[in-house]
CSV table of C-alpha atoms in Angstrom, one decimal:
chain,number,residue,atom,x,y,z
A,479,MET,CA,117.8,-243.9,-69.9
A,480,ILE,CA,114.1,-243.6,-69.2
A,481,PRO,CA,112.6,-240.2,-68.3
A,482,GLN,CA,111.1,-240.2,-64.8
A,483,LYS,CA,107.4,-239.8,-63.9
A,484,THR,CA,106.2,-241.2,-67.3
A,485,SER,CA,104.1,-244.1,-68.1
A,486,ILE,CA,105.9,-246.3,-70.6
A,487,PRO,CA,103.8,-248.1,-73.2
A,488,ILE,CA,104.5,-251.8,-73.8
A,489,LEU,CA,104.2,-253.4,-77.2
A,490,ASP,CA,103.8,-257.1,-77.5
A,491,LEU,CA,105.0,-257.5,-81.1
A,492,PRO,CA,103.3,-260.9,-81.9
A,493,LEU,CA,99.9,-259.2,-81.4
A,494,ALA,CA,100.6,-257.3,-84.7
A,495,SER,CA,99.9,-260.6,-86.5
A,496,ASN,CA,96.5,-260.9,-84.8
A,497,PRO,CA,93.9,-258.9,-86.8
A,498,GLU,CA,91.6,-258.7,-83.8
A,499,VAL,CA,94.0,-256.8,-81.7
A,500,ARG,CA,96.3,-255.2,-84.3
A,501,GLN,CA,94.6,-251.8,-84.1
A,502,GLU,CA,94.9,-251.7,-80.4
A,503,LEU,CA,98.6,-252.3,-80.7
A,504,LEU,CA,98.9,-249.6,-83.3
A,505,SER,CA,97.0,-247.2,-81.0
A,506,ARG,CA,99.5,-247.9,-78.2
A,507,LEU,CA,102.4,-247.3,-80.7
A,508,LYS,CA,100.8,-244.0,-81.7
A,509,SER,CA,100.5,-243.0,-78.1
A,510,ALA,CA,104.2,-243.8,-77.5
A,511,LEU,CA,105.2,-241.8,-80.7
A,512,PHE,CA,103.1,-238.7,-79.8
A,513,GLU,CA,103.3,-238.5,-76.0
A,514,THR,CA,106.1,-240.5,-74.4
A,515,GLY,CA,108.9,-240.9,-76.9
A,516,PHE,CA,109.8,-244.3,-75.2
A,517,LEU,CA,108.3,-247.7,-75.2
A,518,TYR,CA,109.1,-251.3,-74.3
A,519,ILE,CA,109.1,-254.0,-77.0
A,520,VAL,CA,108.4,-257.5,-75.5
A,521,ASN,CA,108.4,-260.8,-77.4
A,522,HIS,CA,110.5,-259.1,-80.1
A,523,GLY,CA,111.7,-262.3,-81.7
A,524,ILE,CA,115.4,-262.0,-81.0
A,525,PRO,CA,116.3,-265.4,-79.6
A,526,GLN,CA,117.3,-265.5,-76.0
A,527,SER,CA,120.4,-267.5,-77.0
A,528,THR,CA,121.5,-264.5,-79.1
A,529,LEU,CA,121.0,-262.1,-76.3
A,530,SER,CA,122.8,-264.3,-73.8
A,531,ALA,CA,125.7,-265.0,-76.1
A,532,LEU,CA,126.5,-261.2,-76.1
A,533,THR,CA,125.5,-260.0,-72.7
A,534,SER,CA,127.3,-262.9,-70.9
A,535,ARG,CA,130.6,-261.7,-72.4
A,536,LEU,CA,130.4,-258.1,-71.4
A,537,PRO,CA,132.0,-258.3,-67.9
A,538,ALA,CA,135.0,-260.2,-69.3
A,539,LEU,CA,135.2,-257.9,-72.3
A,540,PHE,CA,135.5,-254.8,-70.2
A,541,SER,CA,138.0,-256.6,-67.9
A,542,LEU,CA,140.4,-257.2,-70.7
A,543,PRO,CA,143.9,-255.9,-70.0
A,544,ASP,CA,144.4,-252.2,-70.6
A,545,HIS,CA,146.9,-252.8,-73.4
A,546,VAL,CA,144.4,-255.0,-75.3
A,547,LYS,CA,141.7,-252.3,-75.0
A,548,ALA,CA,144.1,-249.6,-75.9
A,549,ALA,CA,145.0,-251.4,-79.1
A,550,VAL,CA,141.4,-250.8,-80.4
A,551,SER,CA,141.0,-247.3,-79.0
A,552,LYS,CA,138.9,-244.8,-81.0
A,553,ARG,CA,142.1,-242.8,-81.3
A,554,HIS,CA,143.1,-245.3,-84.0
A,555,SER,CA,139.9,-244.8,-86.0
A,556,PRO,CA,138.8,-241.8,-88.1
A,557,HIS,CA,135.4,-243.5,-88.1
A,558,PHE,CA,135.0,-243.0,-84.3
A,559,LEU,CA,134.8,-246.8,-83.8
A,560,GLY,CA,136.5,-248.8,-81.1
A,561,TYR,CA,137.1,-248.4,-77.4
A,562,SER,CA,136.6,-245.3,-75.2
A,563,GLY,CA,138.1,-245.4,-71.7
A,564,PHE,CA,136.5,-244.2,-68.6
A,565,ALA,CA,135.5,-240.5,-68.8
A,566,GLU,CA,136.8,-240.1,-72.3
A,567,GLU,CA,133.4,-239.1,-73.9
A,568,ILE,CA,131.8,-235.7,-73.4
A,569,THR,CA,128.1,-234.8,-73.3
A,570,GLN,CA,126.9,-231.2,-73.0
A,571,GLY,CA,130.4,-230.2,-72.2
A,572,LYS,CA,130.9,-232.6,-69.3
A,573,THR,CA,132.6,-236.0,-69.1
A,574,ASP,CA,130.5,-239.1,-69.0
A,575,LEU,CA,131.5,-241.6,-66.2
A,576,ARG,CA,131.4,-244.7,-68.4
A,577,GLU,CA,133.6,-246.7,-70.8
A,578,GLN,CA,132.4,-248.2,-74.0
A,579,PHE,CA,133.0,-250.0,-77.3
A,580,ASP,CA,131.5,-248.6,-80.5
A,581,PHE,CA,130.7,-250.8,-83.5
A,582,ALA,CA,128.9,-250.2,-86.8
A,583,THR,CA,127.5,-252.0,-89.8
A,584,GLU,CA,130.2,-252.0,-92.5
A,585,PRO,CA,128.9,-250.7,-95.8
A,586,PRO,CA,131.4,-250.3,-98.7
A,587,VAL,CA,134.0,-247.6,-98.0
A,588,VAL,CA,133.6,-244.6,-100.2
A,589,TRP,CA,135.9,-242.0,-98.8
A,590,GLY,CA,138.6,-241.3,-101.4
A,591,ARG,CA,136.8,-243.4,-104.0
A,592,ASN,CA,134.6,-242.4,-106.9
A,593,ASP,CA,135.1,-238.7,-106.2
A,594,GLN,CA,133.3,-239.1,-102.9
A,595,ASP,CA,135.1,-236.1,-101.3
A,596,LYS,CA,132.8,-235.0,-98.6
A,597,LEU,CA,134.5,-235.4,-95.2
A,598,TYR,CA,131.6,-237.2,-93.5
A,599,TRP,CA,132.1,-240.2,-95.7
A,600,ARG,CA,135.1,-241.0,-93.5
A,601,LEU,CA,132.6,-242.1,-90.8
A,602,ARG,CA,132.1,-245.3,-92.8
A,603,GLY,CA,134.9,-247.8,-92.3
A,604,PRO,CA,135.9,-251.1,-90.6
A,605,ASN,CA,135.3,-251.9,-86.9
A,606,LEU,CA,138.2,-252.4,-84.5
A,607,TRP,CA,137.8,-255.8,-82.9
A,608,PRO,CA,139.4,-256.5,-79.5
A,609,GLU,CA,141.6,-259.6,-79.2
A,610,GLU,CA,139.6,-262.5,-77.8
A,611,GLY,CA,141.3,-263.9,-74.8
A,612,ASP,CA,140.1,-266.9,-72.7
A,613,GLU,CA,136.9,-268.8,-73.0
A,614,SER,CA,134.9,-265.9,-71.5
A,615,THR,CA,135.5,-263.6,-74.5
A,616,LYS,CA,136.1,-266.2,-77.2
A,617,GLY,CA,133.4,-265.9,-79.8
A,618,PHE,CA,132.6,-262.3,-78.9
A,619,ARG,CA,132.8,-261.0,-82.5
A,620,LEU,CA,130.4,-263.7,-83.8
A,621,ALA,CA,128.0,-263.0,-80.9
A,622,LEU,CA,128.0,-259.2,-81.6
A,623,GLU,CA,127.5,-259.6,-85.3
A,624,GLU,CA,124.6,-262.0,-84.8
A,625,TYR,CA,122.9,-259.6,-82.4
A,626,MET,CA,123.4,-256.7,-84.8
A,627,ARG,CA,121.8,-258.6,-87.6
A,628,GLU,CA,118.8,-259.5,-85.5
A,629,VAL,CA,118.2,-256.0,-84.1
A,630,GLU,CA,118.7,-254.5,-87.5
A,631,GLN,CA,116.0,-256.7,-89.0
A,632,LEU,CA,113.8,-255.9,-86.1
A,633,SER,CA,114.3,-252.2,-86.7
A,634,TYR,CA,113.0,-252.6,-90.3
A,635,GLU,CA,109.9,-254.5,-89.2
A,636,PHE,CA,109.2,-251.9,-86.5
A,637,ILE,CA,109.3,-249.2,-89.1
A,638,HIS,CA,106.6,-251.0,-91.0
A,639,LEU,CA,104.3,-250.7,-87.9
A,640,ILE,CA,105.1,-246.9,-87.7
A,641,GLU,CA,104.1,-246.6,-91.3
A,642,GLU,CA,100.8,-248.2,-90.6
A,643,ALA,CA,100.2,-246.2,-87.4
A,644,PHE,CA,100.8,-243.0,-89.4
A,645,GLU,CA,98.5,-244.4,-92.2
A,646,ILE,CA,101.2,-243.8,-94.8
A,647,PRO,CA,102.1,-246.4,-97.4
A,648,LEU,CA,105.8,-245.8,-97.6
A,649,LEU,CA,108.4,-243.7,-95.7
A,650,VAL,CA,111.7,-242.7,-97.1
A,651,TRP,CA,113.6,-244.1,-94.1
A,652,ARG,CA,112.7,-247.7,-95.1
A,653,LEU,CA,116.1,-248.1,-96.7
A,654,LYS,CA,118.1,-251.2,-96.1
A,655,THR,CA,120.5,-251.9,-98.9
A,656,ALA,CA,124.2,-252.4,-98.1
A,657,VAL,CA,125.0,-249.1,-99.6
A,658,THR,CA,122.7,-246.9,-97.6
A,659,ARG,CA,122.5,-248.4,-94.1
A,660,ASN,CA,124.8,-246.9,-91.5
A,661,HIS,CA,123.8,-248.3,-88.1
A,662,ARG,CA,125.8,-248.1,-84.9
A,663,LEU,CA,125.9,-250.0,-81.7
A,664,LYS,CA,127.5,-249.3,-78.3
A,665,LEU,CA,128.5,-251.7,-75.5
A,666,ILE,CA,128.5,-249.5,-72.4
A,667,LYS,CA,129.7,-250.1,-68.8
A,668,TYR,CA,128.8,-247.7,-66.0
A,669,PRO,CA,131.1,-248.4,-63.1
A,670,PRO,CA,129.8,-247.6,-59.5
A,671,SER,CA,130.6,-244.1,-58.3
A,672,LEU,CA,133.8,-243.8,-56.2
A,673,THR,CA,132.1,-241.4,-53.9
A,674,LYS,CA,128.6,-241.1,-52.3
A,675,SER,CA,127.6,-238.5,-54.9
A,676,ARG,CA,126.4,-239.9,-58.2
A,677,GLY,CA,128.0,-238.3,-61.3
A,678,GLN,CA,127.0,-238.1,-64.9
A,679,GLY,CA,126.8,-241.5,-66.5
A,680,VAL,CA,125.7,-239.7,-69.6
A,681,GLY,CA,124.4,-236.2,-69.7
A,682,ALA,CA,120.8,-235.1,-70.6
A,683,HIS,CA,120.3,-235.3,-74.3
A,684,LYS,CA,118.1,-236.3,-77.2
A,685,ASP,CA,119.6,-239.1,-79.4
A,686,SER,CA,121.3,-237.7,-82.4
A,687,SER,CA,123.2,-240.8,-83.5
A,688,GLY,CA,120.3,-242.6,-85.1
A,689,TRP,CA,116.7,-242.5,-86.4
A,690,LEU,CA,115.5,-244.9,-83.7
A,691,THR,CA,117.3,-246.3,-80.7
A,692,PHE,CA,116.8,-249.9,-79.5
A,693,LEU,CA,118.2,-250.3,-76.0
A,694,LEU,CA,119.0,-253.6,-74.3
A,695,GLU,CA,119.4,-253.2,-70.5
A,696,VAL,CA,121.7,-255.9,-69.0
A,697,GLY,CA,121.2,-257.1,-65.4
A,698,ASP,CA,119.3,-255.3,-62.7
A,699,ALA,CA,117.4,-252.1,-63.3
A,700,PRO,CA,119.3,-248.8,-62.6
A,701,GLU,CA,118.0,-246.8,-59.7
A,702,GLU,CA,116.2,-244.3,-61.8
A,703,MET,CA,114.0,-247.1,-63.3
A,704,ASP,CA,113.0,-248.6,-59.9
A,705,SER,CA,109.4,-247.4,-60.3
A,706,TYR,CA,108.9,-249.2,-63.6
A,707,PRO,CA,108.0,-252.8,-64.2
A,708,ARG,CA,110.9,-254.9,-65.4
A,709,HIS,CA,110.6,-256.9,-68.6
A,710,PRO,CA,113.7,-259.2,-68.8
A,711,GLY,CA,115.0,-259.5,-72.3
A,712,SER,CA,112.8,-256.6,-73.5
A,713,LEU,CA,114.1,-253.7,-75.6
A,714,VAL,CA,113.5,-250.0,-74.9
A,715,VAL,CA,112.8,-248.0,-78.0
A,716,ASN,CA,113.1,-244.2,-78.2
A,717,PHE,CA,113.0,-241.8,-81.1
A,718,GLY,CA,115.8,-239.6,-82.3
A,719,ASN,CA,116.0,-235.8,-82.7
A,720,ALA,CA,115.9,-236.0,-86.5
A,721,PHE,CA,112.8,-238.2,-86.3
A,722,GLU,CA,111.0,-235.5,-84.2
A,723,ALA,CA,112.1,-232.8,-86.6
A,724,ALA,CA,111.1,-234.7,-89.8
A,725,THR,CA,107.6,-235.2,-88.4
A,726,GLY,CA,107.1,-231.6,-87.4
A,727,GLY,CA,107.2,-232.5,-83.8
A,728,SER,CA,104.4,-235.1,-84.0
A,729,VAL,CA,106.9,-237.8,-82.9
A,730,LYS,CA,108.5,-237.0,-79.5
A,731,ALA,CA,112.2,-237.3,-79.0
A,732,THR,CA,112.5,-237.3,-75.2
A,733,VAL,CA,115.4,-235.8,-73.3
A,734,HIS,CA,117.0,-238.5,-71.1
A,735,ARG,CA,120.1,-239.1,-69.1
A,736,VAL,CA,121.9,-241.8,-67.0
A,737,LEU,CA,123.3,-241.4,-63.5
A,738,ALA,CA,126.3,-243.3,-62.5
A,739,PRO,CA,125.4,-246.3,-60.2
A,740,LYS,CA,125.7,-245.7,-56.5
A,741,ASN,CA,129.0,-246.6,-54.9
A,742,THR,CA,127.4,-249.6,-53.3
A,743,SER,CA,125.9,-250.9,-56.6
A,744,PRO,CA,127.4,-253.3,-59.1
A,745,PRO,CA,128.4,-252.0,-62.6
A,746,ARG,CA,125.6,-251.4,-65.0
A,747,TYR,CA,125.8,-252.5,-68.7
A,748,SER,CA,123.6,-251.5,-71.6
A,749,ILE,CA,123.6,-252.1,-75.4
A,750,PRO,CA,122.0,-249.3,-77.5
A,751,PHE,CA,121.6,-249.9,-81.2
A,752,PHE,CA,121.1,-246.7,-83.3
A,753,MET,CA,119.2,-247.2,-86.5
A,754,GLY,CA,120.8,-244.9,-89.0
A,755,LEU,CA,120.1,-243.2,-92.4
A,756,PRO,CA,122.2,-242.5,-95.4
A,757,LEU,CA,124.7,-239.8,-94.5
A,758,ASN,CA,124.0,-237.7,-97.7
A,759,MET,CA,120.3,-237.4,-96.8
A,760,THR,CA,118.7,-234.3,-95.2
A,761,VAL,CA,116.0,-234.1,-92.6
A,762,SER,CA,114.2,-231.5,-94.8
A,763,ALA,CA,114.1,-234.0,-97.7
A,764,ILE,CA,112.5,-236.6,-95.5
A,765,LYS,CA,110.0,-234.1,-94.1
A,766,GLN,CA,108.8,-233.3,-97.6
A,767,ARG,CA,107.9,-236.9,-98.2
A,768,ILE,CA,105.8,-237.2,-95.1
A,769,PRO,CA,102.2,-236.1,-95.6
A,770,GLU,CA,101.2,-232.8,-94.1
A,771,LYS,CA,98.6,-234.6,-91.9
A,772,VAL,CA,101.4,-236.2,-90.0
A,773,HIS,CA,103.0,-232.8,-89.2
A,774,LYS,CA,99.7,-231.5,-87.9
A,775,MET,CA,98.9,-234.5,-85.7
A,776,ARG,CA,100.4,-232.8,-82.7
A,777,GLY,CA,99.9,-229.2,-83.7
A,778,ARG,CA,103.3,-228.0,-82.5
A,779,SER,CA,105.1,-225.2,-84.3
A,780,ASP,CA,108.7,-225.2,-85.6
A,781,ASP,CA,109.4,-222.3,-83.2
A,782,GLU,CA,109.4,-224.8,-80.3
A,783,PHE,CA,112.5,-226.5,-81.6
A,784,GLY,CA,114.8,-223.4,-81.8
A,785,ASP,CA,117.4,-223.1,-84.6
A,786,ARG,CA,116.4,-225.6,-87.3
A,787,ARG,CA,119.0,-224.7,-89.9
A,788,TRP,CA,120.6,-228.1,-89.4
A,789,GLU,CA,117.6,-229.7,-91.1
A,790,GLU,CA,119.0,-228.4,-94.5
A,791,GLU,CA,122.4,-229.9,-94.1
A,792,GLU,CA,123.2,-233.5,-94.9
A,793,LEU,CA,123.0,-235.9,-92.0
A,794,GLY,CA,126.6,-236.8,-92.3
A,795,VAL,CA,127.5,-233.2,-91.5
A,796,SER,CA,125.6,-233.1,-88.2
A,797,GLN,CA,126.9,-236.6,-87.3
A,798,LEU,CA,130.5,-235.6,-87.8
A,799,ARG,CA,129.9,-232.4,-85.7
A,800,LYS,CA,128.4,-234.6,-83.0
A,801,TRP,CA,131.5,-236.8,-83.0
A,802,PHE,CA,133.8,-233.8,-82.9
A,803,ARG,CA,132.1,-232.6,-79.8
A,804,SER,CA,132.0,-235.9,-77.9
A,805,HIS,CA,135.6,-237.0,-78.8
A,806,PRO,CA,137.7,-233.9,-79.4
A,807,GLU,CA,141.0,-235.8,-79.2
A,808,VAL,CA,140.0,-238.3,-81.9
A,809,ALA,CA,138.8,-235.4,-84.0
A,810,GLU,CA,142.0,-233.4,-83.6
A,811,SER,CA,144.1,-236.4,-84.4
A,812,TRP,CA,142.3,-237.4,-87.6
A,813,TYR,CA,140.7,-234.1,-88.8
A,814,GLY,CA,143.0,-231.3,-87.7
A,815,VAL,CA,142.7,-228.7,-84.9
A,816,ASP,CA,140.9,-226.2,-87.1
A,817,ALA,CA,138.0,-228.6,-87.7
A,818,VAL,CA,137.8,-229.2,-83.9
A,819,ASP,CA,138.1,-225.5,-82.9
A,820,ARG,CA,135.7,-224.1,-85.5
A,821,GLN,CA,133.6,-227.2,-86.1
A,822,LYS,CA,134.1,-226.8,-89.9
A,823,ILE,CA,133.4,-229.8,-92.0
């Protein structure tokens, strides 16, 4: 998911605790924010045992019998959580040649309670957990929950560094109570192509599911990353579309894609974690709390970003629209055909 022909900065996080090199690290972070939109984090502090406990279970998880995976299909979830079979998700109007499981942190359910009647609150709800079979999948839920806790905490610590790089004391996205957090995680398998031509693993896009994305690549590098140095156990960080908009374009959200592996290649697995924000927040409200000097750091005008009316709508509205587009059958089943056809929320 790395854009080609780009130098990817590397951040060695323990250096942040060394006052002699901290400013150099912040300078590299600022360069990644402004110019690249991607960076590697090495020595991030998530134990290797936590990484291995989850990644080692992925082949067996995706090899579960079809009826076991079907029992936790997204079609059973108004929250768009659960399993998506091969080529069930759509990006830019085309099917993605992958299968995946979607999970989320589980804040209190508010849909239908306390007069919370906005439709997007239905996105918050319980995960669908696949049945754990033999020893290869036993303990999967514990492994995934532990990884999510670790990367969630890392995301908050990383935001502190961004605050310092921007020279601002507090940003509104530093929100981590059980009520506000709404993070998501995908487990993705890209099977090898059935033909010599490589199809769309996932189409070209900017991330819209979260504020920041922390991506763990599993196994060998995909072909489009062959020209980059590998850092086993590292995380790739990129910045979401809303992050770019809220900073007036100073932070770069880079368009990226994934090609399906070659027909002679093994399957590829990856684990993206999407750091979310409260669904009732707006990008424009965040933008107002970020000093004007940040907006002017890059000197880009709002005209470069096209139609920006979505900045005024609550994030839950744009999130729900995104899910309607990528999983129309789920949307039709739970939200009605009018909502799907007209994208009304």
